Coordinates of C-alpha atoms and ligand atoms in Angstrom, one line a residue:
X165 CA 0.0 0.0 0.0
X166 CA 1.3 3.4 -0.9
X167 CA 0.7 6.4 1.3
X168 CA 1.3 9.7 -0.5
X169 CA 2.0 12.6 1.7
X170 CA 1.3 15.9 0.0
X171 CA 3.5 19.0 0.8
X172 CA 1.8 21.5 3.0
X173 CA 1.9 24.1 0.2
X174 CA -0.7 22.0 -1.7
X175 CA -3.2 22.4 1.1
X176 CA -2.7 26.1 1.1
X177 CA -3.8 26.4 -2.5
X178 CA -7.0 24.3 -2.0
X179 CA -9.5 27.1 -1.6
X180 CA -13.1 26.7 -0.7
X181 CA -15.4 29.1 -2.4
X182 CA -17.6 30.6 0.4
X183 CA -20.7 32.3 -0.7
X184 CA -22.9 34.6 1.5
X185 CA -26.6 33.9 0.6
X186 CA -29.4 36.4 1.4
X187 CA -33.1 35.5 1.3
X188 CA -36.0 37.9 2.0
X189 CA -38.6 36.9 -0.6
X190 CA -41.5 36.4 1.9
X191 CA -41.6 36.5 5.7
X192 CA -38.3 34.9 6.7
X193 CA -35.2 37.1 6.9
X194 CA -32.3 34.8 6.3
X195 CA -28.6 34.8 5.6
X196 CA -26.1 31.9 5.3
X197 CA -22.5 31.2 4.4
X198 CA -22.0 28.0 2.4
X199 CA -18.7 26.5 1.2
X200 CA -18.5 25.0 -2.3
X201 CA -22.3 24.9 -2.7
X202 CA -22.5 22.0 -0.2
X203 CA -21.2 22.7 3.3
X204 CA -23.3 25.0 5.5
X205 CA -21.1 27.2 7.8
X206 CA -24.0 29.2 9.1
X207 CA -27.7 29.5 8.4
X208 CA -29.6 31.9 10.7
X209 CA -33.3 32.5 10.0
X210 CA -35.4 35.3 11.6
X211 CA -39.0 34.1 11.3
X212 CA -41.8 36.7 11.3
X213 CA -44.4 33.9 11.6
X214 CA -45.7 35.1 15.0
X215 CA -46.1 38.7 13.8
X216 CA -48.3 37.6 10.8
X217 CA -50.1 34.8 12.7
X218 CA -52.4 37.4 14.3
X219 CA -53.6 38.5 10.9
X220 CA -54.1 34.9 9.6
X221 CA -51.6 35.4 6.8
X222 CA -48.7 37.5 5.6
X223 CA -49.2 41.3 5.5
X224 CA -46.7 42.4 2.8
X225 CA -46.2 45.9 4.2
X226 CA -45.4 44.5 7.7
X227 CA -43.1 41.9 6.2
X228 CA -40.9 44.4 4.4
X229 CA -40.6 46.7 7.4
X230 CA -39.6 43.7 9.5
X231 CA -36.9 42.7 7.0
X232 CA -35.4 46.2 7.2
X233 CA -35.2 45.8 11.0
X234 CA -33.6 42.4 11.0
X235 CA -31.5 42.0 7.8
X236 CA -28.2 43.6 9.1
X237 CA -28.2 41.6 12.4
X238 CA -29.0 38.4 10.5
X239 CA -26.2 39.0 8.0
X240 CA -23.8 39.8 10.9
X241 CA -24.8 36.6 12.7
X242 CA -24.2 34.6 9.5
X243 CA -20.7 36.0 9.2
X244 CA -19.9 35.5 12.9
X245 CA -21.2 32.0 13.2
X246 CA -19.3 31.0 10.0
X247 CA -16.2 32.6 11.4
X248 CA -15.5 34.5 8.1
X249 CA -14.6 38.0 7.2
X250 CA -15.6 39.8 4.0
X251 CA -12.2 38.9 2.4
X252 CA -12.9 35.2 2.9
X253 CA -16.0 35.3 0.6
X254 CA -16.0 34.5 -3.1
X255 CA -19.4 36.2 -3.8
X256 CA -22.9 37.2 -2.7
X257 CA -26.1 35.4 -3.9
X258 CA -29.4 37.0 -3.3
X259 CA -33.0 36.1 -4.1
X260 CA -34.4 38.4 -6.7
X261 CA -37.8 36.8 -7.2
X262 CA -40.4 35.5 -7.3
X263 CA -41.8 36.9 -4.1
X264 CA -43.2 40.1 -2.5
X265 CA -41.7 43.2 -4.1
X266 CA -41.1 45.1 -0.9
X267 CA -39.5 42.1 0.8
X268 CA -37.3 41.2 -2.1
X269 CA -36.0 44.8 -2.4
X270 CA -34.6 44.7 1.2
X271 CA -32.4 41.7 0.4
X272 CA -31.3 42.8 -3.0
X273 CA -30.3 46.3 -1.8
X274 CA -28.3 44.9 1.1
X275 CA -26.6 42.4 -1.2
X276 CA -25.7 45.2 -3.7
X277 CA -24.4 47.4 -0.9
X278 CA -22.1 44.6 0.4
X279 CA -21.0 43.7 -3.1
X280 CA -20.0 47.4 -3.8
X281 CA -18.4 48.0 -0.4
X282 CA -16.3 44.9 -0.4
X283 CA -15.7 44.4 -4.2
X284 CA -17.5 41.0 -4.2
X285 CA -19.2 39.5 -7.2
X286 CA -23.0 39.4 -7.1
X287 CA -25.6 36.9 -8.5
X288 CA -29.4 37.1 -8.4
X289 CA -31.1 33.8 -7.7
X290 CA -34.6 32.6 -8.5
X291 CA -36.2 31.6 -5.2
X292 CA -37.6 28.3 -6.7
X293 CA -34.2 27.4 -8.1
X294 CA -32.9 28.0 -4.6
X295 CA -35.5 25.6 -3.1
X296 CA -34.2 22.9 -5.6
X297 CA -30.6 23.5 -4.6
X298 CA -31.4 22.7 -0.9
X299 CA -30.9 19.1 -2.2
X300 CA -27.3 19.8 -2.9
X301 CA -26.9 20.4 0.9
X302 CA -28.0 16.8 1.7
X303 CA -24.5 15.4 1.2
X304 CA -25.7 13.1 -1.6
X305 CA -24.2 12.9 -5.1
X306 CA -26.9 13.9 -7.6
X307 CA -26.9 12.6 -11.1
X308 CA -28.9 14.3 -13.9
X309 CA -31.5 14.2 -15.2
X310 CA -33.6 14.7 -12.1
X311 CA -37.3 15.6 -11.6
X312 CA -38.0 18.2 -8.8
X313 CA -41.3 18.5 -7.1
X314 CA -41.4 22.1 -5.8
X315 CA -44.3 22.5 -3.3
X316 CA -44.4 25.8 -1.4
X317 CA -46.9 28.5 -0.4
X318 CA -46.8 30.0 -3.8
X319 CA -45.9 27.2 -6.2
X320 CA -46.6 23.6 -7.1
X321 CA -44.3 22.7 -10.0
X322 CA -42.9 19.5 -11.5
X323 CA -39.6 20.4 -13.1
X324 CA -37.3 18.3 -15.2
X325 CA -33.7 19.4 -14.6
X326 CA -31.2 18.1 -17.2
X327 CA -28.1 19.9 -15.7
X328 CA -27.2 22.8 -13.5
X329 CA -29.4 25.8 -14.5
X330 CA -31.3 23.7 -17.1
X331 CA -35.0 23.5 -16.3
X332 CA -38.1 22.4 -18.1
X333 CA -41.4 22.9 -16.3
X334 CA -43.5 19.7 -16.9
X335 CA -46.5 20.5 -14.7
X336 CA -47.8 23.2 -12.5
X337 CA -50.8 24.1 -10.4
X338 CA -53.8 25.6 -12.3
X339 CA -55.1 27.3 -9.2
X340 CA -53.9 27.1 -5.6
X341 CA -50.4 26.0 -4.7
X342 CA -50.2 23.0 -2.4
X343 CA -49.0 25.1 0.6
X344 CA -51.7 27.7 -0.1
X345 CA -54.3 24.9 0.0
X346 CA -52.9 23.7 3.3
X347 CA -53.1 27.3 4.7
X348 CA -56.7 27.7 3.4
X349 CA -57.8 24.4 4.7
X350 CA -56.3 25.1 8.2
X351 CA -58.2 28.4 8.2
X352 CA -61.5 26.6 7.3
X353 CA -60.8 24.2 10.2
X354 CA -59.8 27.0 12.6
X355 CA -56.3 25.6 13.0
X356 CA -54.4 28.8 12.6
X357 CA -51.4 30.0 10.5
X358 CA -49.2 28.6 9.0
X359 CA -51.6 25.9 8.0
X360 CA -49.3 23.1 6.8
X361 CA -47.6 22.2 10.1
X362 CA -51.0 22.7 11.9
X363 CA -52.8 20.2 9.5
X364 CA -50.0 17.7 9.8
X365 CA -50.0 17.9 13.6
X366 CA -53.8 17.5 13.9
X367 CA -54.0 14.8 11.2
X368 CA -51.9 12.5 13.3
X369 CA -54.9 11.8 15.5
X370 CA -57.3 11.1 12.6
X371 CA -57.9 8.9 9.6
X372 CA -58.6 9.6 5.9
X373 CA -62.3 8.7 5.9
X374 CA -64.1 11.7 4.3
X375 CA -63.5 10.7 0.7
X376 CA -62.4 14.2 -0.4
X377 CA -62.0 14.5 -4.2
X378 CA -58.6 14.0 -5.9
X379 CA -58.1 16.2 -9.0
X380 CA -56.2 13.9 -11.3
X381 CA -56.5 16.1 -14.4
X382 CA -55.9 13.0 -16.5
X383 CA -53.5 13.3 -19.4
X384 CA -51.5 16.2 -17.9
X385 CA -48.9 16.7 -15.2
X386 CA -50.7 19.7 -13.8
X387 CA -52.3 20.0 -10.4
X388 CA -55.4 21.6 -9.0
X389 CA -56.1 22.0 -5.3
X390 CA -59.0 24.4 -5.1
X391 CA -61.6 21.7 -5.5
X392 CA -60.5 19.7 -2.5
X393 CA -60.4 22.9 -0.4
X394 CA -64.0 23.8 -1.5
X395 CA -65.2 20.2 -0.8
X396 CA -63.9 20.6 2.7
X397 CA -65.5 24.0 3.1
X398 CA -68.9 22.6 2.0
X399 CA -68.6 19.8 4.6
X400 CA -67.8 22.3 7.4
X401 CA -70.6 24.6 6.3
X402 CA -73.0 21.7 6.3
X403 CA -72.0 20.8 9.8
X404 CA -70.8 17.4 8.6
X405 CA -67.4 17.4 10.3
X406 CA -67.4 15.7 13.7
X407 CA -63.7 15.2 14.0
X408 CA -61.2 18.0 13.0
X409 CA -58.5 15.3 13.1
X410 CA -60.3 13.2 10.5
X411 CA -60.9 16.3 8.4
X412 CA -57.2 17.3 8.5
X413 CA -56.1 13.7 7.8
X414 CA -58.5 13.5 4.8
X415 CA -57.4 16.8 3.4
X416 CA -53.7 16.0 3.8
X417 CA -54.1 12.6 2.1
X418 CA -56.1 14.0 -0.8
X419 CA -53.4 16.6 -1.6
X420 CA -50.4 14.3 -1.0
X421 CA -51.8 11.3 -3.0
X422 CA -52.0 13.5 -6.1
X423 CA -48.5 15.1 -5.6
X424 CA -46.9 11.7 -5.1
X425 CA -48.7 10.0 -8.0
X426 CA -47.8 12.7 -10.5
X427 CA -44.2 13.0 -9.4
X428 CA -43.6 9.3 -9.7
X429 CA -45.3 9.2 -13.1
X430 CA -43.2 12.0 -14.5
X431 CA -40.0 10.5 -13.0
X432 CA -40.6 7.2 -14.8
X433 CA -41.6 8.9 -18.1
X434 CA -38.4 10.9 -18.2
X435 CA -36.2 8.0 -16.8
X436 CA -34.6 10.3 -14.2
X437 CA -31.9 9.3 -11.8
X438 CA -33.4 11.0 -8.8
X439 CA -36.6 12.7 -7.5
X440 CA -35.8 15.9 -5.5
X441 CA -38.3 17.4 -3.1
X442 CA -38.3 21.1 -2.5
X443 CA -40.3 23.9 -0.8
X444 CA -42.1 24.3 2.5
X445 CA -44.6 21.5 1.9
X446 CA -41.6 19.1 1.4
X447 CA -41.2 19.2 5.2
X448 CA -44.5 17.3 5.5
X449 CA -43.7 13.8 6.9
X450 CA -46.5 12.0 5.1
X451 CA -45.4 13.4 1.7
X452 CA -41.8 12.3 2.4
X453 CA -42.9 8.9 3.5
X454 CA -45.4 8.2 0.7
X455 CA -43.0 9.4 -2.0
X456 CA -40.1 7.3 -0.7
X457 CA -42.3 4.2 -0.6
X458 CA -44.1 4.7 -3.9
X459 CA -40.9 5.4 -6.0
X460 CA -38.4 2.9 -7.2
X461 CA -36.2 5.9 -8.2
X462 CA -34.1 7.3 -5.3
X463 CA -35.9 10.2 -3.6
X464 CA -33.8 13.0 -2.0
X465 CA -35.4 15.2 0.7
X466 CA -33.6 18.1 2.4
X467 CA -34.0 18.2 6.2
X468 CA -37.2 20.2 7.2
X469 CA -35.3 23.5 8.1
X470 CA -33.8 23.5 4.5
X471 CA -37.3 22.9 2.9
X472 CA -38.8 26.1 4.2
X473 CA -37.3 29.4 3.3
X474 CA -33.6 29.8 4.1
X475 CA -30.5 31.4 2.7
X476 CA -28.3 28.3 2.6
X477 CA -30.2 27.1 -0.4
X478 CA -29.7 30.5 -2.1
X479 CA -25.9 30.4 -1.4
X480 CA -25.7 26.8 -2.7
X481 CA -27.5 27.8 -5.9
X482 CA -25.3 31.0 -6.2
X483 CA -22.1 28.8 -6.1
X484 CA -23.3 27.0 -9.3
X485 CA -24.2 30.4 -10.9
X486 CA -20.6 31.6 -10.2
X487 CA -19.2 28.3 -11.6
X488 CA -21.2 29.0 -14.8
X489 CA -20.0 32.6 -14.9
X490 CA -23.5 34.0 -14.1
X491 CA -22.9 37.3 -12.4
X492 CA -25.1 40.4 -12.1
X493 CA -24.1 44.1 -11.9
X494 CA -25.3 46.7 -9.5
X495 CA -28.3 47.2 -11.7
X496 CA -29.7 43.9 -10.5
X497 CA -33.4 44.4 -9.9
X498 CA -36.2 42.4 -8.2
X499 CA -38.7 40.5 -10.4
X500 CA -41.7 39.6 -8.2
X501 CA -43.2 37.3 -10.8
X502 CA -39.9 35.7 -12.0
X503 CA -40.4 32.4 -13.8
X504 CA -38.1 29.4 -13.5
X505 CA -37.8 28.4 -17.2
Ligands
LIG108 O1 -41.2 27.4 0.9 P1 -42.0 28.1 1.9 O2 -41.3 28.2 3.3 O3 -42.4 29.6 1.5 C1 -42.7 29.9 0.2 O4 -41.8 30.0 -0.7 O5 -44.0 29.8 -0.1 O6 -43.4 27.4 2.1 C2 -44.4 27.8 3.0 C3 -45.6 26.9 2.8 C4 -46.8 27.3 3.6 O7 -47.9 27.3 2.8 C5 -46.9 26.2 4.7 O8 -48.2 26.0 5.2 C6 -46.3 25.0 4.0 O9 -45.2 25.5 3.2 N1 -45.8 24.0 4.9 C7 -46.3 22.8 5.1 C8 -45.6 22.2 6.1 N2 -44.6 23.1 6.6 C9 -44.8 24.2 5.8 N3 -47.3 22.2 4.4 C10 -47.6 20.9 4.8 N4 -47.0 20.3 5.8 C11 -46.0 20.8 6.5 N5 -45.4 20.2 7.5
LIG109 ZN1 -40.0 29.4 -0.5

């Protein structure tokens, strides 16, 4: 057996590219430092959820003001926890859309200021692309092509990814996003906001016995979740719900059955190597469990804290932007309705 000892000078030239990520698209103020698009050095997230909970949903004006108050401390925390100084960074990645305009503006302007002050390259990241890249933080080697099921408060998309930055949207929701449907159903059942975690928690004590409709939309890979929500509303209005736990379990099962079935069908059709889960709804335990058991293709799921909004996923995505030479200037602007492909 040969043991090769490398001279110390070799280690000195192995540099990790550390990226500062900034995410303020909705109601989480987040910053993170990630090395080489895969190792999280810090990932602080300041949640506004309690502030918005009393209104039953996100108030955009309140969200942007809260971002202004928290963004500098959160960025400082990310730098301190990662034990890096500005000179150690290889670049800044920031969410430019989709999201709330006023919220996005806070992150983008801070990123531009830091980029200008410290001479660091800047790249704008699509929030959905960021959610996908949370999978690169799982420690697994990912082979292309993959299919990504992005399920968040604003989106339900099935995306074929043939390489870094190469996306084809195969299916999307025609009405409510999956997370939005969870939030609305929770409101109908009086379970509070955010609805997804509340439904999941309450559903543990119930069974899927209400026979809520599944919108298969045969022949397409699109989704529709407004029908199941309306069916639930009718049952509540008709006084037909005796157990909120059964209602939550039935609703959850109706949404997840369709998500899993369509994701597995598309994955087989395109002969992908992996199925990647992304977005806030991906932290749902039943979705993770059903997808893993229904699919013969390996399923990757980031840990729950990396499924909901965070900046580590933005930094990971930014690393691949920089590798591909994708940089933005100080004219980088927010695009609230930015599309993925
Ligand atoms: O990705 P995300 O944090 O923000 C957006 O980009 O939208 O997703 C938030 C959404 C909310 O609608 C929330 O109810 C849902 O994700 N969510 C869940 C769970 N945790 C969060 N839905 C179902 N089950 C969960 N455990
Ligand atoms: Zn998100």
